[in-house]
Coordinates of C-alpha atoms (C1' of nucleotides) in Angstrom, one line a residue:
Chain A
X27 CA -64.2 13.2 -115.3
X28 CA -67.9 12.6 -115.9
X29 CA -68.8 11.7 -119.6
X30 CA -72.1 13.2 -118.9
X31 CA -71.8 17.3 -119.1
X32 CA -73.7 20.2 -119.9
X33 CA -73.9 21.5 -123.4
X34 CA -71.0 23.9 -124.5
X35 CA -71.4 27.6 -123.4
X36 CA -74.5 26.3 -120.9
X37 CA -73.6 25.8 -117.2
X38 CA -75.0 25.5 -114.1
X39 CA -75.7 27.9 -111.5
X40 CA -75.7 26.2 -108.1
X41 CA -77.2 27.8 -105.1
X42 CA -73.6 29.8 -104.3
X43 CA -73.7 31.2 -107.4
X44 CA -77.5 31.5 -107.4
X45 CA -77.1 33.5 -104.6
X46 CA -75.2 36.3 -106.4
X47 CA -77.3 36.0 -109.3
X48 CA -80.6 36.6 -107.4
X49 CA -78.8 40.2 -105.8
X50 CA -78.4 41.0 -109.1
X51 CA -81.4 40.8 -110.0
X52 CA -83.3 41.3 -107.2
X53 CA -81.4 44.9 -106.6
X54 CA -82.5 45.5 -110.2
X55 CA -86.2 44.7 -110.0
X56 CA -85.9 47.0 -107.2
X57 CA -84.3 49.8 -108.1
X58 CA -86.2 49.5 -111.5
X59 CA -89.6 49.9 -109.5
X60 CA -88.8 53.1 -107.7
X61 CA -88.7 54.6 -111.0
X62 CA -91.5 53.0 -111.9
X63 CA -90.8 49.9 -113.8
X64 CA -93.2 47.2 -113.6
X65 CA -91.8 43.6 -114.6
X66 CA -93.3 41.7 -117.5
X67 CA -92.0 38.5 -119.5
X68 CA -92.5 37.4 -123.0
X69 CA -91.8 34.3 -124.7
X70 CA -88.2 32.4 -124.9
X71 CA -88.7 32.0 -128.2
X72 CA -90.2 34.5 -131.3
X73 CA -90.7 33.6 -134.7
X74 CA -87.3 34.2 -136.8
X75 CA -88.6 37.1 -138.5
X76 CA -88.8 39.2 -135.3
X77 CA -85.1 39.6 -135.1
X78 CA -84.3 39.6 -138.5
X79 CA -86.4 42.2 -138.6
X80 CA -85.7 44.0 -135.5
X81 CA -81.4 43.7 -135.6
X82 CA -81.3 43.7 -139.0
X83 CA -80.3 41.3 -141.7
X84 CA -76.2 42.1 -141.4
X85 CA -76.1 42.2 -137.4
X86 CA -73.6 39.7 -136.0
X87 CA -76.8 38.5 -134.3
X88 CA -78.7 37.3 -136.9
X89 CA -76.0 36.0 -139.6
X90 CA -74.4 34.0 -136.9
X91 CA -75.6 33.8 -133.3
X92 CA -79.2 32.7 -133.8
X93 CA -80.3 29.2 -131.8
X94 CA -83.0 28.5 -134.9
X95 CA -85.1 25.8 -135.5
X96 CA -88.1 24.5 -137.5
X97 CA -91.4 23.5 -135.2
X98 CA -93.1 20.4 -136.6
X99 CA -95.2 22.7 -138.2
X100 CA -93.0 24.4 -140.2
X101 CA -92.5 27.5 -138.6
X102 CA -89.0 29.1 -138.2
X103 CA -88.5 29.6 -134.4
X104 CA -85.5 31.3 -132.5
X105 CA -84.8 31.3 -129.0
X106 CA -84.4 35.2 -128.4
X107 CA -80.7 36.8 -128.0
X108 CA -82.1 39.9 -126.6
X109 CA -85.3 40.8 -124.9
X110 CA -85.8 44.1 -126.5
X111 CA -87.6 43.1 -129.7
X112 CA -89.8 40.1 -128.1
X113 CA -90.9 43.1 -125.8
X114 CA -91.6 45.7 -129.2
X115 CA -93.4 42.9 -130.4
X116 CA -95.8 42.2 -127.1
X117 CA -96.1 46.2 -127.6
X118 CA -97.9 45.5 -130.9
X119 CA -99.0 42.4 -130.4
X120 CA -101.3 43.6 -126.7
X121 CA -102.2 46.7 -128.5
X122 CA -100.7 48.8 -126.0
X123 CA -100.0 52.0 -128.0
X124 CA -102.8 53.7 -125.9
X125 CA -101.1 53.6 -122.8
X126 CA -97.6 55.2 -123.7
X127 CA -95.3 55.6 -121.8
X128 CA -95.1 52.3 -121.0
X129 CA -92.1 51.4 -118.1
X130 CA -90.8 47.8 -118.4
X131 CA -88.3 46.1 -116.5
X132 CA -87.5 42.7 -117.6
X133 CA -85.3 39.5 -116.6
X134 CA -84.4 36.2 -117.8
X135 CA -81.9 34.2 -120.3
X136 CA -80.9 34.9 -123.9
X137 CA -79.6 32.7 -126.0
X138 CA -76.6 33.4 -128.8
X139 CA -74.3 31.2 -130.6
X140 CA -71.1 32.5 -129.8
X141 CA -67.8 30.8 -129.1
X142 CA -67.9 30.9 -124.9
X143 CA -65.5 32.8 -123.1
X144 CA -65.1 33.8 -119.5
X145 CA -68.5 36.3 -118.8
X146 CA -69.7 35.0 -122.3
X147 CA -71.6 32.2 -123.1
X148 CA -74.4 30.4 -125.4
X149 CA -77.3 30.8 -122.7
X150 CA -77.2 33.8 -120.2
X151 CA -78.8 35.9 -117.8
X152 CA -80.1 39.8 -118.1
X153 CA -81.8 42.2 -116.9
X154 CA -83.4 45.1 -119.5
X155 CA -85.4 48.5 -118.7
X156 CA -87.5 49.6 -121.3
X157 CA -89.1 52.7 -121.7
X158 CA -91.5 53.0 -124.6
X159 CA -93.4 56.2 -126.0
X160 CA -90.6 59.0 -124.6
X161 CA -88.9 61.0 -127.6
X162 CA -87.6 63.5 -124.9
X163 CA -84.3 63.5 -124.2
X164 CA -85.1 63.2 -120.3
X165 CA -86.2 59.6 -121.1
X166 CA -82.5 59.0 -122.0
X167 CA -81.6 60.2 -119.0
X168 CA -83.4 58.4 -116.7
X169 CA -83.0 55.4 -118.5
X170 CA -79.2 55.6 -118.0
X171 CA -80.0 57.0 -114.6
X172 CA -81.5 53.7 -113.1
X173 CA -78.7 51.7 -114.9
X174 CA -76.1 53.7 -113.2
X175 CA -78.5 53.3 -109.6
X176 CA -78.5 49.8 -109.9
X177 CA -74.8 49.3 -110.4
X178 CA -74.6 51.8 -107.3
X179 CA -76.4 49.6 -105.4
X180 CA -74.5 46.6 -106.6
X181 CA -71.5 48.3 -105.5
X182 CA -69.7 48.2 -108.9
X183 CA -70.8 51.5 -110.1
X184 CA -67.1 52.9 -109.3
X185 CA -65.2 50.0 -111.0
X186 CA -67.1 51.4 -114.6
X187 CA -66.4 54.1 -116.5
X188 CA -70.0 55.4 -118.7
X189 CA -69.2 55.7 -122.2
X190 CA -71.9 57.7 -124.2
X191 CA -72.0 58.9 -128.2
X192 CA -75.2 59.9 -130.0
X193 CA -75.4 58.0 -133.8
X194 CA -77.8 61.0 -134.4
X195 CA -81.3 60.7 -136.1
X196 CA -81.9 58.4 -139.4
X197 CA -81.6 61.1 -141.9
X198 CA -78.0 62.4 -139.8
X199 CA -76.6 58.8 -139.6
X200 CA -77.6 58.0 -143.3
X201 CA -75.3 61.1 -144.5
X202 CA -72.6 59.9 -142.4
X203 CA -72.7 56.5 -143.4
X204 CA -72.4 57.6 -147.0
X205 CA -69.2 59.8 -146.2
X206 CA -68.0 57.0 -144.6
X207 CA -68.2 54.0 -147.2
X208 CA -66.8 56.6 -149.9
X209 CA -64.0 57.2 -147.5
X210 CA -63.4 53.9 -146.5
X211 CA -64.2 52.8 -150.3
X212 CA -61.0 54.9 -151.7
X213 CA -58.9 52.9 -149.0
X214 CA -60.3 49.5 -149.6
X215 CA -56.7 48.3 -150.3
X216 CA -55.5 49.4 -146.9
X217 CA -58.4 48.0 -144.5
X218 CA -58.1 44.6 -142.5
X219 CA -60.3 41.8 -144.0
X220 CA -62.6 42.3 -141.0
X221 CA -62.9 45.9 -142.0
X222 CA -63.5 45.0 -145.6
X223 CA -66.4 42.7 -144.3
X224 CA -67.7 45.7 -141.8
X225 CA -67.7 48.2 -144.6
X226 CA -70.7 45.9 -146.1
X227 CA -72.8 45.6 -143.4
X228 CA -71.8 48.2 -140.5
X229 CA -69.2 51.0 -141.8
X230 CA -69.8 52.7 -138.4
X231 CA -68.2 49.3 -137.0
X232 CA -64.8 50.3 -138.5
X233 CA -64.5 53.2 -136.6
X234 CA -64.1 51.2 -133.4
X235 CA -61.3 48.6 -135.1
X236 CA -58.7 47.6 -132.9
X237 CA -56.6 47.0 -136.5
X238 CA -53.2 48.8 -136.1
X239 CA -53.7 49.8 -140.2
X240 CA -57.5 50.5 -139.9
X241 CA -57.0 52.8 -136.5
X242 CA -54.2 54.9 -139.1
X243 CA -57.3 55.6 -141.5
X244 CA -60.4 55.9 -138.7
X245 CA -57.5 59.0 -137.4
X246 CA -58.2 60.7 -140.8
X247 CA -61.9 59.5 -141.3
X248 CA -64.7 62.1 -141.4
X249 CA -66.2 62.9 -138.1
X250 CA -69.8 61.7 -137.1
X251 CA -70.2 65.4 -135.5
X252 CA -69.7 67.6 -138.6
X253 CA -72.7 65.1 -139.8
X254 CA -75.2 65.6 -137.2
X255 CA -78.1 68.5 -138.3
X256 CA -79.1 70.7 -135.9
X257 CA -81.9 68.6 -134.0
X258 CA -79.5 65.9 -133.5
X259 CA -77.0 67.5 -132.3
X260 CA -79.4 69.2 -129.8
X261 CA -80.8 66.4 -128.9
X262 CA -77.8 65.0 -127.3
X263 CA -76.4 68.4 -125.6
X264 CA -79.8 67.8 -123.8
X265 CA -79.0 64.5 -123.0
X266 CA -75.5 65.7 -121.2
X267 CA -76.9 68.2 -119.8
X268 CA -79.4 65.7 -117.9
X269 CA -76.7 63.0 -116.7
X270 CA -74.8 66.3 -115.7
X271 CA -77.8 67.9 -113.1
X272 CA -77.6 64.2 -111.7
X273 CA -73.7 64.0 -111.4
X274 CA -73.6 60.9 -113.7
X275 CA -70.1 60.9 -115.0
X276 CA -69.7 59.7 -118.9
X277 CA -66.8 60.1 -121.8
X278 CA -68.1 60.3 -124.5
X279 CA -66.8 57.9 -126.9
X280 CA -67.4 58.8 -130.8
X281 CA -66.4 55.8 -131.5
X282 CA -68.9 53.3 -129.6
X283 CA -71.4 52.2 -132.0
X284 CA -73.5 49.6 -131.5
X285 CA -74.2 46.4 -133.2
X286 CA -78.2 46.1 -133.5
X287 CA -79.5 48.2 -136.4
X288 CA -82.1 49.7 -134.3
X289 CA -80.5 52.3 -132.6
X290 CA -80.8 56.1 -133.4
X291 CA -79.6 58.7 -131.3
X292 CA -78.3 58.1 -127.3
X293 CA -75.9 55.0 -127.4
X294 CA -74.2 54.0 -124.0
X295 CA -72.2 51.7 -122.5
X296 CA -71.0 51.0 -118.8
X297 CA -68.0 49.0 -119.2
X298 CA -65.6 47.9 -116.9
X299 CA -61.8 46.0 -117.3
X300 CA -62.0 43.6 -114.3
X301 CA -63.7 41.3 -116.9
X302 CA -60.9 40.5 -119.4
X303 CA -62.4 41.0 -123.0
X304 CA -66.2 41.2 -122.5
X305 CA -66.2 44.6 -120.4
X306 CA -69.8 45.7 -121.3
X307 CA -71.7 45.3 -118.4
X308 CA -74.9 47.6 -119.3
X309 CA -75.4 48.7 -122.6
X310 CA -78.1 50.0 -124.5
X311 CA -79.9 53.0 -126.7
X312 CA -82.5 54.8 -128.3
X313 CA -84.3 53.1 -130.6
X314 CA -87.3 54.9 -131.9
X315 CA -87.6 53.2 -135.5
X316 CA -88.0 49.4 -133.8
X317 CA -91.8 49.5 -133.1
X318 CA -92.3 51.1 -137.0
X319 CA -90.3 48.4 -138.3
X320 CA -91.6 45.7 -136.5
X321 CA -95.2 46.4 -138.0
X322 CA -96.3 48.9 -135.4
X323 CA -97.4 52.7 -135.1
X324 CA -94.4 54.3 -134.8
X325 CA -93.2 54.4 -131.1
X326 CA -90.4 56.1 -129.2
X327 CA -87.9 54.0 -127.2
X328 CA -85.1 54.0 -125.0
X329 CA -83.7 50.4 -122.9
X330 CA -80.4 49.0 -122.1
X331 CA -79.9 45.3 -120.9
X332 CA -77.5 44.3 -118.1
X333 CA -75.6 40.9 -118.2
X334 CA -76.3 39.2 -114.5
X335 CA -73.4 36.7 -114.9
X336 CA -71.1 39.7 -115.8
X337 CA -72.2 41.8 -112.8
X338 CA -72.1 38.8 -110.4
X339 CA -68.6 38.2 -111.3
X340 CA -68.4 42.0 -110.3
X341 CA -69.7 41.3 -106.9
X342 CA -67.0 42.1 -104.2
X343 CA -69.2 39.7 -101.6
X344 CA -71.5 37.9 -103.0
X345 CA -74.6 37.7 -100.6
X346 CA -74.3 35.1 -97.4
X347 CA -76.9 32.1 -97.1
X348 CA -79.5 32.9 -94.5
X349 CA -78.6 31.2 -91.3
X350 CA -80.8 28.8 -89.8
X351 CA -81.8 27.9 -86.6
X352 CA -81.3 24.0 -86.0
X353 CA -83.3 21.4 -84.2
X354 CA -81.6 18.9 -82.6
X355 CA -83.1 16.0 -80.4
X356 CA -81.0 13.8 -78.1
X357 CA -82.2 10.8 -77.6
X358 CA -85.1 8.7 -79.5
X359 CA -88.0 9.6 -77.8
X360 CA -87.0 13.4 -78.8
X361 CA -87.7 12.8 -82.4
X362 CA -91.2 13.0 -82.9
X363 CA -91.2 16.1 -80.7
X364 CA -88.2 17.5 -82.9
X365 CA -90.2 16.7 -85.7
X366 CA -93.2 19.0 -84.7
X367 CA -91.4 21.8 -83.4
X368 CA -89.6 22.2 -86.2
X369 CA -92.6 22.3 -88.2
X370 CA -94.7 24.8 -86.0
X371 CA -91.6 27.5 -85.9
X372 CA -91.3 26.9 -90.0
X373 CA -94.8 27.9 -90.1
X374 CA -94.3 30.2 -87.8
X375 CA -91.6 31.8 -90.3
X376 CA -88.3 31.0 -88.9
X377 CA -85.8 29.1 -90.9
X378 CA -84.8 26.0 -89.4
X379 CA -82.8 22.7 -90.1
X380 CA -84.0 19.2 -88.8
X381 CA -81.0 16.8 -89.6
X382 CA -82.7 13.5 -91.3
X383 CA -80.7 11.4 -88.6
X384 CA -77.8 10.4 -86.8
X385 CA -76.8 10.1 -83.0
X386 CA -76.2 13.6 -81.5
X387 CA -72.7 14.1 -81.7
X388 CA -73.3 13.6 -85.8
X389 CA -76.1 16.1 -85.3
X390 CA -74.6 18.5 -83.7
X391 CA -71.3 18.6 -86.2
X392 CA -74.0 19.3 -88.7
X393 CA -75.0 22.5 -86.6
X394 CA -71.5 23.9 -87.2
X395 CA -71.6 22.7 -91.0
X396 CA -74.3 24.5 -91.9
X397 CA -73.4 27.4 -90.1
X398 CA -76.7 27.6 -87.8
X399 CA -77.0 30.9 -85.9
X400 CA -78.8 28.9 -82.9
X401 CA -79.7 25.5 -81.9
X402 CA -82.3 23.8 -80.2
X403 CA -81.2 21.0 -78.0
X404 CA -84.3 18.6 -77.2
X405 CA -83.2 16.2 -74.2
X406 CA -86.0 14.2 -73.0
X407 CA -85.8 14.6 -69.7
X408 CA -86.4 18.8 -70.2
X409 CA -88.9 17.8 -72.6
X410 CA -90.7 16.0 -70.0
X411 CA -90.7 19.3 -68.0
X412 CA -91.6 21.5 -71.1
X413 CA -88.6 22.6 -71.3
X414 CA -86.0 23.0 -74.3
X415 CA -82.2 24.6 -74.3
X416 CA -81.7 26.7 -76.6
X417 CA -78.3 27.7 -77.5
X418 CA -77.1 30.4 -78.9
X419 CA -73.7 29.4 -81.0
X420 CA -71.8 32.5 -80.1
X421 CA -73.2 33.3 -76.3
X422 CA -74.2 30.4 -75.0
X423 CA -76.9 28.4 -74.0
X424 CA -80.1 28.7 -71.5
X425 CA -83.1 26.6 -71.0
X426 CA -86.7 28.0 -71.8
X427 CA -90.0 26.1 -71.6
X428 CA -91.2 25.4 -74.6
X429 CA -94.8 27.9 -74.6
X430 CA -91.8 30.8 -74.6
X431 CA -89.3 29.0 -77.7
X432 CA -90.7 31.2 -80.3
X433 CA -90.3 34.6 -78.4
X434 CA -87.2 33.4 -77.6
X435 CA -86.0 32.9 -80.8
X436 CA -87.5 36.1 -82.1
X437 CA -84.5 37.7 -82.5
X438 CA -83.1 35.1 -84.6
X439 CA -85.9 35.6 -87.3
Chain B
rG173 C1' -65.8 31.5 -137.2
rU174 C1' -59.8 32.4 -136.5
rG175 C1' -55.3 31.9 -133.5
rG176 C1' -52.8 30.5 -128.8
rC177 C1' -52.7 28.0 -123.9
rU178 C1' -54.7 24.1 -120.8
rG179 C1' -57.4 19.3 -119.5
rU180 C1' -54.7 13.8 -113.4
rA181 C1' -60.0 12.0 -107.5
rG182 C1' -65.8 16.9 -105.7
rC183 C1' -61.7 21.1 -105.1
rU184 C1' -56.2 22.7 -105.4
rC185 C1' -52.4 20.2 -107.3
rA186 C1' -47.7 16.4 -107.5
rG187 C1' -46.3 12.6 -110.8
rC188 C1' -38.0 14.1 -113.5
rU189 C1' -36.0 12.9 -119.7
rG190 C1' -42.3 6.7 -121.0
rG191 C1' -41.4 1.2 -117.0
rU192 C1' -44.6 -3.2 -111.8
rU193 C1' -51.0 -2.2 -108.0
rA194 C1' -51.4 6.7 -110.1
rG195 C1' -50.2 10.1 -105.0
rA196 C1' -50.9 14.5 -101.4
rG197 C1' -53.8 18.3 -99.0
rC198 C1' -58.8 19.8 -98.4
rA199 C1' -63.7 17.9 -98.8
rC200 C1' -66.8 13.5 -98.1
rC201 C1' -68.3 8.8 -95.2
rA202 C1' -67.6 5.6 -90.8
rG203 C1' -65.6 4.9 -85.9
rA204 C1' -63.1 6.9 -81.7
rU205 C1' -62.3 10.9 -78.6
rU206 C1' -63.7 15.8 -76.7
rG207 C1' -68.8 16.6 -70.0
rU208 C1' -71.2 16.1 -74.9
rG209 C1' -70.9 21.7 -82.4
rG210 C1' -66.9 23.7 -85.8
rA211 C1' -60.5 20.5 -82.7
rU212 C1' -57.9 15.8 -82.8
rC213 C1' -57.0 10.4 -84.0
rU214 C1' -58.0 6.0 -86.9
rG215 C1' -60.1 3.8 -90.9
rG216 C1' -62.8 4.2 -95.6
rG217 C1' -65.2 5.3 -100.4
rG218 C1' -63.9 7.9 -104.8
rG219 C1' -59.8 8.5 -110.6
rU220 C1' -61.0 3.8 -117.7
rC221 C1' -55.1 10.2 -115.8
rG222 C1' -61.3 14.8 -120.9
rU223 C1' -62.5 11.3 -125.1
rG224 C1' -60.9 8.3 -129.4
rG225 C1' -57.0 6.5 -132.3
rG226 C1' -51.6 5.7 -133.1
rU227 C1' -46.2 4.8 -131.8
rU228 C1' -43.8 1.3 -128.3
rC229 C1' -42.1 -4.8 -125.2
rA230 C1' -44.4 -0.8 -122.1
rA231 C1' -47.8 5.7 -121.9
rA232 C1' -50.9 9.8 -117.3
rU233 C1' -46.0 10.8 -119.5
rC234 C1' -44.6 10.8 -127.2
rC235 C1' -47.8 11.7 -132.0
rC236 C1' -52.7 12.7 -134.3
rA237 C1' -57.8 13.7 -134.0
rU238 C1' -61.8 15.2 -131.2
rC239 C1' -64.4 17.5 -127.1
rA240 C1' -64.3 21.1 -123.2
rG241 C1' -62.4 25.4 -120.6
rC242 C1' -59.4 29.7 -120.6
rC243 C1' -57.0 33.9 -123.4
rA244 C1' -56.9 37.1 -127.7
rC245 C1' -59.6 38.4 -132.3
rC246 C1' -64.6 39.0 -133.7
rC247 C1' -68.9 40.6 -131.2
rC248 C1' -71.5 41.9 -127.2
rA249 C1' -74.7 41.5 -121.8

RNA sequence: GUGGCUGUAGCUCAGCUGGUUAGAGCACCAGAUUGUGGAUCUGGGGGUCGUGGGUUCAAAUCCCAUCAGCCACCCCA
């Protein structure tokens, strides 16, 4: 076993792999344009404050996840684990607030501290859609709506189920979190230590405990609906009344809540149970107090953020390698001309493999290796003729002159 | 961070209750053969048995620690 290894919860994603992972995101980029997202990129790495800031000072996130470090200058530095506030921030920091609504799609890795598990690890992949400057409830909507198109596409769509909740508006989530932590407060003696620890920093948390004792009190607990005024409670009927015009079937799920601060209102999740323990595949919210708190005019917005390795995984098929057309010269003198024919039809766009040597039978066992789709056989007496053979690997073989290779192998393209 | 399971060649695994030079299949490399490619034959390279200690005359095989992966919790993408 090699001494030399990656560092724990980091792995690398060779070009099988690589291949799913680029459908993913590919599909999403796409998908993501036809509604009008246009790709962007910020940093790796934000100064601390950013996500302390933006997840708040109790999220899981930021007491425990955080990759942070001091620059030699003596700034505090952490490489991002999500995309959404390094994007909020770019929002301030470009001065973009005159060009609402903004459409971002978005894809690269994130970075958390966790203990790794399978479709969970210290550096991985998403993809995120933001939408800034909506506070109607048809941005919801459409932002779920290109979620649920992309999985479509992916072909997992159907092996998810689209859990939805609203956590209401500020002033509707801060009456319900009082309820709660008086509630929870006169049972203290009955909760789990990890619901002891969640009434502290997320009561809402406690609600979604998978604690036999806890789940006993959460039955009797308050409900978040009776809590919601009017507007909020609007709000979301709009909401389901959008994902319902576009057939987008959703349970809602009182109980999801979310684990960043930031959210207010819509909270979703697409989750799916081929993925053992980590079944959130898309997940994401409203969050129109973010911009405000990071130091901005106050901004409407709505994202999720996909996780590429989880949808790979998901992938039934992942894509096939493209399929080359080989070169193969027989015989010495066929080299140089292998050489330049190989590189005129790469210019001229095909795909083709030039083995780096070896007699012809070697060469020819490398044709069936890599799974060639056609090869062309070089023997030197043709070649003194103009001629080449090309062979196709499932029909057979013919010989054209060499003027007419490209047309020939047109089809192949 | 907590608990449980696992860790032998690139891959999948075999190595009974500890005993001379650790095996197989696939893959890989070379040669042969096939009127000349995915077949077949022959040969070959590759493992400090995750790592480090300990027990023992002797450990891949027992004990401890450590690292990594997996599963659950936690949390989330």
């Amino acid at each position: 076993m090699a001494q030399v290894k990656s560092v724990r919860g980091t792995y690398d994603i060779l070009p099988e792999a690589m291949r799913a992972h680029r459908h993913v995101v590919e599909t999403g980029r796409a998908v993501a344009a036809r509604y009008g997202y246009e790709e962007m990129s910020t940093p790796v790495f934000e100064f601390t404050e950013i996500f302390k800031r933006s997840l708040g000072d109790t999220s899981d996130v930021v007491t425990k996840e955080m990759y942070t470090f001091e620059t030699r200058s003596g700034e505090q530095i952490t490489l991002r684990p999500e995309a959404t506030a390094g994007i909020c921030r770019a929002f301030i920091s470009g001065g973009l607030a005159n060009q609402l609504p903004l459409k971002f799609f978005y894809t690269g890795p994130m970075f958390r501290y966790e203990r790794p598990q399978k479709g969970r690890q210290r550096q991985f992949y998403q993809i995120d859609v933001e939408l800034l400057g909506v506070a109607e409830p048809l941005g919801d909507v459409e932002i779920i709506a290109v979620g649920a198109q992309i999985l479509r596409e992916l072909g997992v769509l159907e092996h998810t189920v689209l859990e939805l909740n609203t956590l209401g508006d500020p002033e509707s989530r801060q009456a319900y979190r009082a309820v709660l932590v008086e509630y929870f407060g006169d049972h203290r003696d009955k909760l789990s230590p990890d619901s002891l620890d969640r009434l502290e920093r997320n009561p809402l948390r406690i609600l979604d405990s998978k604690d036999e004792g806890d789940r006993a009190l959460v039955a009797a607990a308050p409900l978040f609906g009776d809590y919601l005024n009017d507007f909020s409670t609007e709000y979301f009927a709009s909401v389901k009344a959008g994902l319902d015009a576009l057939e987008i079937d959703y349970e809602v799920n009182s109980r999801l809540v979310r684990g960043l601060d930031y959210y207010t209102h819509t909270a979703f999740e697409f989750t799916t149970r081929k993925l053992g323990a980590q079944g959130a595949v898309l997940a994401g919210g409203r969050y129109d107090g973010l911009i405000e708190t990071l130091g901005g005019r106050a901004t409407p917005g709505i994202g999720w953020a996909a996780g590429v390795e989880r949808l790979s995984m998901m992938l039934s098929e992942p894509p096939p390698a493209a399929r080359p057309v080989a070169v193969v010269p027989d015989g010495e003198a066929a080299e140089r001309e292998a050489l330049r024919i190989t590189q005129r039809l790469r210019e001229e766009g095909f795909t083709v493999d030039l083995g780096f040597g070896g007699k012809y039978s070697k060469r020819m066992k490398r044709v069936g290796r890599i799974d060639a789709i056609a090869v062309v056989i070089l023997r030197e007496d043709a070649l003194a003729r103009g001629m080449a053979t090309v062979r196709d690997l499932k029909t057979g073989e013919e010989e054209v002159s060499l003027a007419s290779l490209s047309d020939r192998l047109a089809r192949y393209r």
